[in-house]
PDB file of C-alpha atoms in Angstrom:
ATOM      1  CA  MET A1264     -41.676 -22.214  10.081  1.00  0.00           C
ATOM      2  CA  ALA A1265     -38.870 -20.423   8.265  1.00  0.00           C
ATOM      3  CA  ALA A1266     -37.965 -16.911   9.397  1.00  0.00           C
ATOM      4  CA  GLN A1267     -39.131 -14.153   7.086  1.00  0.00           C
ATOM      5  CA  ASP A1268     -36.540 -11.995   5.350  1.00  0.00           C
ATOM      6  CA  ALA A1269     -36.833  -8.556   7.000  1.00  0.00           C
ATOM      7  CA  THR A1270     -34.764  -6.754   4.364  1.00  0.00           C
ATOM      8  CA  PRO A1271     -36.849  -3.788   3.077  1.00  0.00           C
ATOM      9  CA  ARG A1272     -38.049  -4.301  -0.511  1.00  0.00           C
ATOM     10  CA  SER A1273     -40.031  -2.079  -2.848  1.00  0.00           C
ATOM     11  CA  THR A1274     -40.684  -1.421  -6.543  1.00  0.00           C
ATOM     12  CA  VAL A1275     -39.814   1.750  -8.473  1.00  0.00           C
ATOM     13  CA  ASN A1276     -40.023   2.802 -12.111  1.00  0.00           C
ATOM     14  CA  SER A1277     -36.788   4.798 -12.267  1.00  0.00           C
ATOM     15  CA  PRO A1278     -33.466   3.075 -13.005  1.00  0.00           C
ATOM     16  CA  PRO A1279     -30.585   3.331 -10.504  1.00  0.00           C
ATOM     17  CA  THR A1280     -28.810   6.672 -10.435  1.00  0.00           C
ATOM     18  CA  HIS A1281     -25.228   5.560 -10.072  1.00  0.00           C
ATOM     19  CA  TYR A1282     -24.488   2.197 -11.670  1.00  0.00           C
ATOM     20  CA  VAL A1283     -25.963  -0.672 -13.676  1.00  0.00           C
ATOM     21  CA  LEU A1284     -24.349  -4.082 -14.035  1.00  0.00           C
ATOM     22  CA  LYS A1285     -25.868  -6.010 -16.947  1.00  0.00           C
ATOM     23  CA  VAL A1286     -25.036  -9.706 -17.162  1.00  0.00           C
ATOM     24  CA  GLN A1287     -25.585 -11.774 -20.279  1.00  0.00           C
ATOM     25  CA  SER A1288     -25.440 -15.591 -20.101  1.00  0.00           C
ATOM     26  CA  PHE A1289     -25.842 -15.381 -16.323  1.00  0.00           C
ATOM     27  CA  SER A1290     -26.006 -19.177 -15.953  1.00  0.00           C
ATOM     28  CA  LEU A1291     -22.469 -19.502 -17.304  1.00  0.00           C
ATOM     29  CA  LEU A1292     -21.027 -17.656 -14.300  1.00  0.00           C
ATOM     30  CA  VAL A1293     -21.592 -20.586 -11.981  1.00  0.00           C
ATOM     31  CA  LYS A1294     -20.861 -23.157 -14.695  1.00  0.00           C
ATOM     32  CA  ASN A1295     -17.482 -21.524 -15.234  1.00  0.00           C
ATOM     33  CA  SER A1296     -16.741 -21.439 -11.486  1.00  0.00           C
ATOM     34  CA  ILE A1297     -17.033 -17.658 -11.155  1.00  0.00           C
ATOM     35  CA  GLU A1298     -18.122 -17.536  -7.527  1.00  0.00           C
ATOM     36  CA  ARG A1299     -17.420 -13.815  -7.104  1.00  0.00           C
ATOM     37  CA  TYR A1300     -17.565 -11.065  -9.698  1.00  0.00           C
ATOM     38  CA  GLU A1301     -16.458  -7.465  -9.112  1.00  0.00           C
ATOM     39  CA  SER A1302     -17.770  -4.732 -11.382  1.00  0.00           C
ATOM     40  CA  GLU A1303     -15.723  -1.883 -12.751  1.00  0.00           C
ATOM     41  CA  THR A1304     -15.398   1.122 -10.455  1.00  0.00           C
ATOM     42  CA  PHE A1305     -17.971   3.883 -10.418  1.00  0.00           C
ATOM     43  CA  GLU A1306     -18.056   7.175  -8.568  1.00  0.00           C
ATOM     44  CA  ALA A1307     -20.647   8.346  -6.087  1.00  0.00           C
ATOM     45  CA  GLY A1308     -20.405  10.916  -3.335  1.00  0.00           C
ATOM     46  CA  GLY A1309     -16.782  11.676  -4.146  1.00  0.00           C
ATOM     47  CA  TYR A1310     -15.591   8.077  -3.683  1.00  0.00           C
ATOM     48  CA  LYS A1311     -15.064   5.103  -5.959  1.00  0.00           C
ATOM     49  CA  TRP A1312     -17.094   1.935  -5.500  1.00  0.00           C
ATOM     50  CA  LYS A1313     -17.642  -1.522  -6.940  1.00  0.00           C
ATOM     51  CA  LEU A1314     -20.560  -3.917  -7.022  1.00  0.00           C
ATOM     52  CA  VAL A1315     -19.624  -7.399  -5.830  1.00  0.00           C
ATOM     53  CA  LEU A1316     -21.861 -10.215  -7.081  1.00  0.00           C
ATOM     54  CA  TYR A1317     -21.963 -13.813  -5.878  1.00  0.00           C
ATOM     55  CA  PRO A1318     -24.209 -15.534  -8.474  1.00  0.00           C
ATOM     56  CA  GLY A1319     -24.557 -18.696  -6.386  1.00  0.00           C
ATOM     57  CA  GLY A1320     -24.380 -17.139  -2.926  1.00  0.00           C
ATOM     58  CA  ASN A1321     -21.471 -16.110  -0.728  1.00  0.00           C
ATOM     59  CA  LYS A1322     -20.006 -19.486   0.237  1.00  0.00           C
ATOM     60  CA  SER A1323     -17.670 -17.905   2.813  1.00  0.00           C
ATOM     61  CA  LYS A1324     -20.810 -16.979   4.782  1.00  0.00           C
ATOM     62  CA  ASN A1325     -22.437 -20.345   4.068  1.00  0.00           C
ATOM     63  CA  ILE A1326     -25.062 -18.772   1.803  1.00  0.00           C
ATOM     64  CA  ARG A1327     -26.733 -21.232  -0.572  1.00  0.00           C
ATOM     65  CA  GLU A1328     -29.567 -20.969  -3.111  1.00  0.00           C
ATOM     66  CA  HIS A1329     -29.427 -17.157  -3.096  1.00  0.00           C
ATOM     67  CA  ILE A1330     -27.677 -14.389  -4.953  1.00  0.00           C
ATOM     68  CA  SER A1331     -25.449 -12.289  -2.661  1.00  0.00           C
ATOM     69  CA  LEU A1332     -24.770  -8.656  -3.560  1.00  0.00           C
ATOM     70  CA  TYR A1333     -22.426  -6.148  -1.926  1.00  0.00           C
ATOM     71  CA  LEU A1334     -21.138  -2.616  -2.237  1.00  0.00           C
ATOM     72  CA  ALA A1335     -17.356  -2.299  -1.862  1.00  0.00           C
ATOM     73  CA  LEU A1336     -15.281   0.823  -1.353  1.00  0.00           C
ATOM     74  CA  ASP A1337     -12.498   0.757  -3.939  1.00  0.00           C
ATOM     75  CA  ASP A1338      -8.835   1.555  -3.205  1.00  0.00           C
ATOM     76  CA  THR A1339      -8.951   1.839   0.592  1.00  0.00           C
ATOM     77  CA  SER A1340      -5.165   2.354   0.576  1.00  0.00           C
ATOM     78  CA  SER A1341      -5.797   6.004  -0.288  1.00  0.00           C
ATOM     79  CA  LEU A1342      -7.838   6.480   2.899  1.00  0.00           C
ATOM     80  CA  ASN A1343      -6.150   7.829   5.991  1.00  0.00           C
ATOM     81  CA  HIS A1344      -6.329   5.631   9.059  1.00  0.00           C
ATOM     82  CA  GLY A1345      -9.320   6.681  11.119  1.00  0.00           C
ATOM     83  CA  TRP A1346     -11.246   8.072   8.148  1.00  0.00           C
ATOM     84  CA  GLU A1347     -14.853   6.855   8.066  1.00  0.00           C
ATOM     85  CA  ILE A1348     -17.590   7.217   5.458  1.00  0.00           C
ATOM     86  CA  TYR A1349     -21.248   6.803   6.451  1.00  0.00           C
ATOM     87  CA  VAL A1350     -23.364   5.623   3.531  1.00  0.00           C
ATOM     88  CA  ASN A1351     -26.966   4.856   2.651  1.00  0.00           C
ATOM     89  CA  PHE A1352     -27.232   2.561  -0.346  1.00  0.00           C
ATOM     90  CA  ARG A1353     -29.761   0.397  -2.101  1.00  0.00           C
ATOM     91  CA  PHE A1354     -29.604  -2.265  -4.767  1.00  0.00           C
ATOM     92  CA  PHE A1355     -31.747  -2.654  -7.867  1.00  0.00           C
ATOM     93  CA  LEU A1356     -32.841  -5.646  -9.946  1.00  0.00           C
ATOM     94  CA  HIS A1357     -34.518  -5.013 -13.282  1.00  0.00           C
ATOM     95  CA  ASP A1358     -37.945  -6.605 -13.835  1.00  0.00           C
ATOM     96  CA  GLN A1359     -37.840  -6.940 -17.616  1.00  0.00           C
ATOM     97  CA  ASN A1360     -41.516  -8.003 -17.858  1.00  0.00           C
ATOM     98  CA  ASN A1361     -42.865  -4.787 -16.329  1.00  0.00           C
ATOM     99  CA  ASP A1362     -39.849  -2.540 -17.007  1.00  0.00           C
ATOM    100  CA  ASN A1363     -39.532  -1.540 -13.377  1.00  0.00           C
ATOM    101  CA  TYR A1364     -37.050  -2.294 -10.622  1.00  0.00           C
ATOM    102  CA  LEU A1365     -37.076  -4.306  -7.467  1.00  0.00           C
ATOM    103  CA  VAL A1366     -35.294  -2.190  -4.854  1.00  0.00           C
ATOM    104  CA  VAL A1367     -33.632  -3.929  -1.922  1.00  0.00           C
ATOM    105  CA  GLN A1368     -32.230  -1.792   0.868  1.00  0.00           C
ATOM    106  CA  ASP A1369     -29.823  -3.095   3.457  1.00  0.00           C
ATOM    107  CA  THR A1370     -31.210  -0.917   6.261  1.00  0.00           C
ATOM    108  CA  VAL A1371     -33.734   1.881   6.552  1.00  0.00           C
ATOM    109  CA  GLY A1372     -32.732   5.011   8.425  1.00  0.00           C
ATOM    110  CA  LYS A1373     -29.315   3.653   9.348  1.00  0.00           C
ATOM    111  CA  GLU A1374     -26.061   4.326   7.529  1.00  0.00           C
ATOM    112  CA  ARG A1375     -23.340   1.766   7.000  1.00  0.00           C
ATOM    113  CA  ARG A1376     -19.853   2.773   8.110  1.00  0.00           C
ATOM    114  CA  PHE A1377     -17.100   2.148   5.560  1.00  0.00           C
ATOM    115  CA  HIS A1378     -13.446   2.387   6.566  1.00  0.00           C
ATOM    116  CA  LYS A1379     -10.112   0.655   6.006  1.00  0.00           C
ATOM    117  CA  MET A1380     -10.977  -2.339   8.139  1.00  0.00           C
ATOM    118  CA  LYS A1381     -14.533  -2.717   6.806  1.00  0.00           C
ATOM    119  CA  ALA A1382     -14.775  -1.713   3.164  1.00  0.00           C
ATOM    120  CA  GLU A1383     -17.674  -3.948   2.052  1.00  0.00           C
ATOM    121  CA  TRP A1384     -21.330  -4.058   3.040  1.00  0.00           C
ATOM    122  CA  GLY A1385     -24.291  -5.696   1.390  1.00  0.00           C
ATOM    123  CA  ILE A1386     -27.007  -8.321   1.466  1.00  0.00           C
ATOM    124  CA  ASP A1387     -26.110 -11.967   1.910  1.00  0.00           C
ATOM    125  CA  GLN A1388     -29.524 -13.178   0.719  1.00  0.00           C
ATOM    126  CA  PHE A1389     -30.287 -10.606  -1.936  1.00  0.00           C
ATOM    127  CA  ILE A1390     -32.836 -12.810  -3.704  1.00  0.00           C
ATOM    128  CA  PRO A1391     -33.575 -16.549  -3.665  1.00  0.00           C
ATOM    129  CA  LEU A1392     -32.428 -18.220  -6.865  1.00  0.00           C
ATOM    130  CA  ARG A1393     -35.810 -19.913  -7.235  1.00  0.00           C
ATOM    131  CA  ASP A1394     -37.498 -16.475  -7.469  1.00  0.00           C
ATOM    132  CA  PHE A1395     -34.737 -15.034  -9.622  1.00  0.00           C
ATOM    133  CA  ASN A1396     -35.109 -17.830 -12.158  1.00  0.00           C
ATOM    134  CA  LEU A1397     -38.918 -17.660 -12.425  1.00  0.00           C
ATOM    135  CA  VAL A1398     -39.935 -16.454 -15.864  1.00  0.00           C
ATOM    136  CA  SER A1399     -43.000 -14.745 -14.408  1.00  0.00           C
ATOM    137  CA  LYS A1400     -40.799 -12.506 -12.240  1.00  0.00           C
ATOM    138  CA  GLY A1401     -38.928 -11.099 -15.230  1.00  0.00           C
ATOM    139  CA  TYR A1402     -35.555 -10.833 -13.495  1.00  0.00           C
ATOM    140  CA  LEU A1403     -33.793 -13.321 -15.764  1.00  0.00           C
ATOM    141  CA  VAL A1404     -34.937 -13.190 -19.405  1.00  0.00           C
ATOM    142  CA  ASP A1405     -33.003 -15.003 -22.132  1.00  0.00           C
ATOM    143  CA  ASP A1406     -30.354 -15.630 -19.464  1.00  0.00           C
ATOM    144  CA  THR A1407     -29.809 -11.864 -19.147  1.00  0.00           C
ATOM    145  CA  CYS A1408     -30.286  -9.694 -16.065  1.00  0.00           C
ATOM    146  CA  ALA A1409     -29.338  -6.260 -14.713  1.00  0.00           C
ATOM    147  CA  PHE A1410     -28.363  -5.209 -11.213  1.00  0.00           C
ATOM    148  CA  GLY A1411     -27.859  -1.641 -10.059  1.00  0.00           C
ATOM    149  CA  ALA A1412     -26.901   0.549  -7.136  1.00  0.00           C
ATOM    150  CA  GLU A1413     -27.515   3.973  -5.661  1.00  0.00           C
ATOM    151  CA  VAL A1414     -24.986   5.239  -3.146  1.00  0.00           C
ATOM    152  CA  PHE A1415     -25.454   8.292  -0.940  1.00  0.00           C
ATOM    153  CA  VAL A1416     -22.656   9.497   1.320  1.00  0.00           C
ATOM    154  CA  CYS A1417     -24.276  10.941   4.446  1.00  0.00           C
ATOM    155  CA  LYS A1418     -21.239  12.084   6.374  1.00  0.00           C
ATOM    156  CA  GLU A1419     -17.499  11.648   6.710  1.00  0.00           C
ATOM    157  CA  ARG A1420     -15.339  11.936   9.750  1.00  0.00           C
ATOM    158  CA  ASN A1421     -11.836  11.367  11.012  1.00  0.00           C
ATOM    159  CA  THR A1422     -11.742   9.395  14.252  1.00  0.00           C
ATOM    160  CA  GLY A1423      -8.231  10.590  14.993  1.00  0.00           C
ATOM    161  CA  LYS A1424      -4.746   9.208  14.960  1.00  0.00           C
ATOM    162  CA  GLY A1425      -3.786   5.577  15.208  1.00  0.00           C
ATOM    163  CA  GLU A1426      -1.028   3.111  14.618  1.00  0.00           C
ATOM    164  CA  CYS A1427      -0.405  -0.062  12.661  1.00  0.00           C
ATOM    165  CA  LEU A1428       1.578  -2.908  14.250  1.00  0.00           C
ATOM    166  CA  VAL A1429       3.115  -5.410  11.833  1.00  0.00           C
ATOM    167  CA  MET A1430       4.756  -8.521  13.272  1.00  0.00           C
ATOM    168  CA  MET A1431       7.305 -10.184  10.994  1.00  0.00           C
ATOM    169  CA  LYS A1432       6.567 -13.770   9.941  1.00  0.00           C
ATOM    170  CA  ASP A1433       9.985 -14.631   8.553  1.00  0.00           C
ATOM    171  CA  SER A1434      12.392 -12.571  10.603  1.00  0.00           C
ATOM    172  CA  ILE A1435      15.977 -12.281   9.399  1.00  0.00           C
ATOM    173  CA  THR A1436      18.881 -12.052  11.841  1.00  0.00           C
ATOM    174  CA  TYR A1437      21.576  -9.550  10.903  1.00  0.00           C
ATOM    175  CA  LYS A1438      25.093  -9.872  12.314  1.00  0.00           C
ATOM    176  CA  HIS A1439      27.747  -7.199  12.578  1.00  0.00           C
ATOM    177  CA  MET A1440      31.213  -7.303  14.155  1.00  0.00           C
ATOM    178  CA  TYR A1441      33.247  -4.259  15.061  1.00  0.00           C
ATOM    179  CA  GLU A1442      36.702  -3.793  16.559  1.00  0.00           C
ATOM    180  CA  PHE A1443      37.066  -1.083  19.178  1.00  0.00           C
ATOM    181  CA  ASP A1444      40.743  -0.129  19.435  1.00  0.00           C
ATOM    182  CA  ASN A1445      42.908   2.311  21.374  1.00  0.00           C
ATOM    183  CA  LEU A1446      40.590   1.918  24.353  1.00  0.00           C
ATOM    184  CA  SER A1447      43.094   3.437  26.796  1.00  0.00           C
ATOM    185  CA  LYS A1448      43.300   6.603  24.718  1.00  0.00           C
ATOM    186  CA  LEU A1449      39.587   7.408  24.612  1.00  0.00           C
ATOM    187  CA  ASP A1450      38.797  11.074  25.216  1.00  0.00           C
ATOM    188  CA  SER A1451      35.124  10.252  25.803  1.00  0.00           C
ATOM    189  CA  GLU A1452      33.253   7.937  28.174  1.00  0.00           C
ATOM    190  CA  PHE A1453      31.966   5.881  25.245  1.00  0.00           C
ATOM    191  CA  CYS A1454      32.828   4.917  21.679  1.00  0.00           C
ATOM    192  CA  ASP A1455      30.477   4.102  18.804  1.00  0.00           C
ATOM    193  CA  SER A1456      30.909   1.608  16.007  1.00  0.00           C
ATOM    194  CA  LYS A1457      30.418   2.754  12.468  1.00  0.00           C
ATOM    195  CA  PRO A1458      26.739   2.569  11.441  1.00  0.00           C
ATOM    196  CA  PHE A1459      25.563  -0.729   9.988  1.00  0.00           C
ATOM    197  CA  ASN A1460      22.304  -1.817   8.355  1.00  0.00           C
ATOM    198  CA  ALA A1461      19.815  -4.261   9.848  1.00  0.00           C
ATOM    199  CA  GLY A1462      16.224  -4.509   8.691  1.00  0.00           C
ATOM    200  CA  ASN A1463      16.103  -1.205   6.770  1.00  0.00           C
ATOM    201  CA  TYR A1464      17.471   0.708   9.738  1.00  0.00           C
ATOM    202  CA  LYS A1465      20.938   1.950  10.669  1.00  0.00           C
ATOM    203  CA  TRP A1466      22.439   0.984  14.010  1.00  0.00           C
ATOM    204  CA  ASN A1467      25.491   1.586  16.186  1.00  0.00           C
ATOM    205  CA  ILE A1468      27.125  -0.514  18.868  1.00  0.00           C
ATOM    206  CA  LYS A1469      27.903   1.787  21.798  1.00  0.00           C
ATOM    207  CA  LEU A1470      30.609   0.719  24.242  1.00  0.00           C
ATOM    208  CA  TYR A1471      31.322   2.294  27.623  1.00  0.00           C
ATOM    209  CA  PRO A1472      34.602   0.540  28.546  1.00  0.00           C
ATOM    210  CA  ASN A1473      34.664   2.097  32.020  1.00  0.00           C
ATOM    211  CA  GLY A1474      30.962   1.833  32.647  1.00  0.00           C
ATOM    212  CA  LYS A1475      28.075   4.281  32.597  1.00  0.00           C
ATOM    213  CA  ASP A1476      26.403   6.318  35.329  1.00  0.00           C
ATOM    214  CA  ALA A1477      26.108   4.301  38.551  1.00  0.00           C
ATOM    215  CA  GLU A1478      28.235   1.484  37.149  1.00  0.00           C
ATOM    216  CA  LEU A1479      31.174   3.767  36.326  1.00  0.00           C
ATOM    217  CA  GLY A1480      34.417   2.042  37.337  1.00  0.00           C
ATOM    218  CA  ASN A1481      32.733  -1.277  38.138  1.00  0.00           C
ATOM    219  CA  TYR A1482      31.061  -2.660  35.026  1.00  0.00           C
ATOM    220  CA  LEU A1483      31.589  -2.305  31.291  1.00  0.00           C
ATOM    221  CA  SER A1484      28.339  -1.056  29.695  1.00  0.00           C
ATOM    222  CA  LEU A1485      27.236  -2.106  26.192  1.00  0.00           C
ATOM    223  CA  TYR A1486      24.301  -0.922  24.099  1.00  0.00           C
ATOM    224  CA  LEU A1487      22.722  -1.072  20.678  1.00  0.00           C
ATOM    225  CA  THR A1488      21.464   2.282  19.420  1.00  0.00           C
ATOM    226  CA  LEU A1489      19.590   3.633  16.428  1.00  0.00           C
ATOM    227  CA  ALA A1490      22.135   5.573  14.404  1.00  0.00           C
ATOM    228  CA  ASP A1491      19.592   8.166  13.290  1.00  0.00           C
ATOM    229  CA  PRO A1492      16.566   8.133  15.616  1.00  0.00           C
ATOM    230  CA  SER A1493      15.249  11.375  14.128  1.00  0.00           C
ATOM    231  CA  ALA A1494      14.549   9.443  10.906  1.00  0.00           C
ATOM    232  CA  LEU A1495      11.715   7.638  12.702  1.00  0.00           C
ATOM    233  CA  SER A1496       8.393   9.452  12.560  1.00  0.00           C
ATOM    234  CA  HIS A1497       6.643  10.339  15.794  1.00  0.00           C
ATOM    235  CA  GLY A1498       4.872   7.266  17.176  1.00  0.00           C
ATOM    236  CA  SER A1499       6.860   4.772  15.111  1.00  0.00           C
ATOM    237  CA  LYS A1500       8.568   1.938  16.966  1.00  0.00           C
ATOM    238  CA  ILE A1501      10.747  -1.088  16.233  1.00  0.00           C
ATOM    239  CA  TYR A1502      10.546  -4.295  18.251  1.00  0.00           C
ATOM    240  CA  ALA A1503      13.840  -6.159  18.007  1.00  0.00           C
ATOM    241  CA  GLN A1504      15.636  -9.076  19.551  1.00  0.00           C
ATOM    242  CA  ILE A1505      19.280  -8.195  20.092  1.00  0.00           C
ATOM    243  CA  THR A1506      22.314 -10.167  21.145  1.00  0.00           C
ATOM    244  CA  LEU A1507      25.467  -8.305  22.146  1.00  0.00           C
ATOM    245  CA  ARG A1508      28.665 -10.306  22.446  1.00  0.00           C
ATOM    246  CA  ILE A1509      32.246  -9.508  23.435  1.00  0.00           C
ATOM    247  CA  LEU A1510      34.540 -12.089  21.905  1.00  0.00           C
ATOM    248  CA  ASP A1511      37.084 -14.036  23.901  1.00  0.00           C
ATOM    249  CA  GLN A1512      40.024 -13.937  21.487  1.00  0.00           C
ATOM    250  CA  LYS A1513      41.990 -16.557  23.438  1.00  0.00           C
ATOM    251  CA  HIS A1514      39.588 -19.299  24.494  1.00  0.00           C
ATOM    252  CA  ALA A1515      36.445 -18.530  22.457  1.00  0.00           C
ATOM    253  CA  LYS A1516      34.412 -18.340  25.682  1.00  0.00           C
ATOM    254  CA  HIS A1517      32.487 -15.333  24.491  1.00  0.00           C
ATOM    255  CA  HIS A1518      30.466 -13.214  26.883  1.00  0.00           C
ATOM    256  CA  PHE A1519      26.977 -12.236  25.633  1.00  0.00           C
ATOM    257  CA  GLY A1520      23.575 -10.911  26.605  1.00  0.00           C
ATOM    258  CA  LYS A1521      20.284 -11.376  24.764  1.00  0.00           C
ATOM    259  CA  ALA A1522      16.958  -9.547  25.147  1.00  0.00           C
ATOM    260  CA  ASN A1523      13.983  -8.036  23.274  1.00  0.00           C
ATOM    261  CA  TYR A1524      13.509  -4.269  23.236  1.00  0.00           C
ATOM    262  CA  TRP A1525      11.331  -1.528  21.756  1.00  0.00           C
ATOM    263  CA  PHE A1526      13.284   1.176  19.910  1.00  0.00           C
ATOM    264  CA  SER A1527      11.854   4.581  19.034  1.00  0.00           C
ATOM    265  CA  ALA A1528      12.930   8.182  18.506  1.00  0.00           C
ATOM    266  CA  SER A1529      12.597   8.792  22.259  1.00  0.00           C
ATOM    267  CA  CYS A1530      14.055   5.437  23.326  1.00  0.00           C
ATOM    268  CA  HIS A1531      16.817   4.743  20.846  1.00  0.00           C
ATOM    269  CA  GLU A1532      19.381   3.027  23.100  1.00  0.00           C
ATOM    270  CA  ASN A1533      18.971  -0.374  24.736  1.00  0.00           C
ATOM    271  CA  GLY A1534      21.396  -2.766  26.342  1.00  0.00           C
ATOM    272  CA  ALA A1535      23.082  -3.482  29.660  1.00  0.00           C
ATOM    273  CA  SER A1536      24.738  -1.046  32.033  1.00  0.00           C
ATOM    274  CA  ARG A1537      26.206  -4.048  33.922  1.00  0.00           C
ATOM    275  CA  PHE A1538      27.268  -6.060  30.889  1.00  0.00           C
ATOM    276  CA  MET A1539      30.576  -7.336  32.303  1.00  0.00           C
ATOM    277  CA  PRO A1540      32.736  -6.597  35.357  1.00  0.00           C
ATOM    278  CA  ILE A1541      35.591  -4.338  34.298  1.00  0.00           C
ATOM    279  CA  ASN A1542      38.061  -6.606  36.107  1.00  0.00           C
ATOM    280  CA  ASN A1543      37.058  -9.488  33.826  1.00  0.00           C
ATOM    281  CA  PHE A1544      37.179  -7.309  30.714  1.00  0.00           C
ATOM    282  CA  THR A1545      40.703  -6.060  31.398  1.00  0.00           C
ATOM    283  CA  ASN A1546      42.053  -9.426  32.596  1.00  0.00           C
ATOM    284  CA  GLN A1547      44.557 -10.366  29.886  1.00  0.00           C
ATOM    285  CA  ASN A1548      44.212 -14.056  30.696  1.00  0.00           C
ATOM    286  CA  LEU A1549      40.537 -14.036  29.689  1.00  0.00           C
ATOM    287  CA  GLY A1550      41.097 -12.681  26.193  1.00  0.00           C
ATOM    288  CA  TYR A1551      38.348 -10.041  25.983  1.00  0.00           C
ATOM    289  CA  GLN A1552      40.709  -7.094  25.673  1.00  0.00           C
ATOM    290  CA  MET A1553      43.813  -7.755  23.615  1.00  0.00           C
ATOM    291  CA  LYS A1554      46.377  -5.121  22.637  1.00  0.00           C
ATOM    292  CA  ASP A1555      44.134  -2.316  23.838  1.00  0.00           C
ATOM    293  CA  SER A1556      41.218  -3.448  21.629  1.00  0.00           C
ATOM    294  CA  CYS A1557      38.187  -5.706  21.751  1.00  0.00           C
ATOM    295  CA  LEU A1558      35.849  -7.357  19.259  1.00  0.00           C
ATOM    296  CA  VAL A1559      32.113  -6.815  19.735  1.00  0.00           C
ATOM    297  CA  GLU A1560      29.397  -8.566  17.753  1.00  0.00           C
ATOM    298  CA  ALA A1561      25.763  -7.553  17.479  1.00  0.00           C
ATOM    299  CA  GLU A1562      22.904  -9.711  16.230  1.00  0.00           C
ATOM    300  CA  VAL A1563      19.680  -7.878  15.379  1.00  0.00           C
ATOM    301  CA  THR A1564      16.354  -9.502  14.512  1.00  0.00           C
ATOM    302  CA  ILE A1565      13.425  -7.195  13.691  1.00  0.00           C
ATOM    303  CA  LEU A1566      10.339  -8.858  15.188  1.00  0.00           C
ATOM    304  CA  GLY A1567       7.795  -6.106  14.596  1.00  0.00           C
ATOM    305  CA  VAL A1568       7.299  -2.539  13.447  1.00  0.00           C
ATOM    306  CA  VAL A1569       4.736   0.059  14.499  1.00  0.00           C
ATOM    307  CA  ASP A1570       3.983   2.876  12.084  1.00  0.00           C
ATOM    308  CA  ALA A1571       2.024   5.899  13.204  1.00  0.00           C
ATOM    309  CA  VAL A1572      -0.876   6.678  10.890  1.00  0.00           C
ATOM    310  CA  SER A1573      -3.371   9.480  10.766  1.00  0.00           C
TER     311      SER A1573
END
């Protein structure tokens, strides 16, 4: 025995308050391969909506021999992340024989929650096509029918802040080379390259030729830094793969390190405090430091970005 459709149904005399979608030559929708039709936008409860009609059933949900009908929130891009709209809605189908309306309600006493990640609710099996096509029912007369909707916003709320992580499918690797010169005449413990662009962000190579903190005097320290970390909004982060390389100008036996890091306004410098022993760096036979200068190359690949949203 087939399961009974538990979707609440009733009959009313009044037309729908908010929107009517009249379709002439309904049979031509399927014949012309229109599997999904979206109505024009209409306003209800301070928001814009659309009716979404599947004349032959929603194939993506494996619905056959039924009409599927949905209510869709239009332009979700204007909604803040975390914003939710609780809605009661019901659909109408005009009975042209009796001039009244079949009313089909998704749920009784329970609102549907619309938000950015779920902007469409409705009824997969709105009406069987065999019933819809019966002349005695009056829903399809002279190949013309009319659907409708009433939409009532019950409450709205903001669930709070959030974030959106986007991983890059086709990551591009950016390369930048910089010459640090006059290393023996530095009046600071480090020197920065000029800013360079990689993946819509500005970066610096930061070199500590005599080491940093605990490695002072033992190891050269090398970092990649965000040139302007204050430009990142609070909660925003960049996930990047970086390669830092000091070139061997004599034998082309370059020294490099490679790793993935998160960069943010509060963590804008990543690299290695023990990048290379200072004795190796200053050894003229190895070719890393020539004529009081060195060549450093950075490769930056943006793998993902997190944007804070509210």
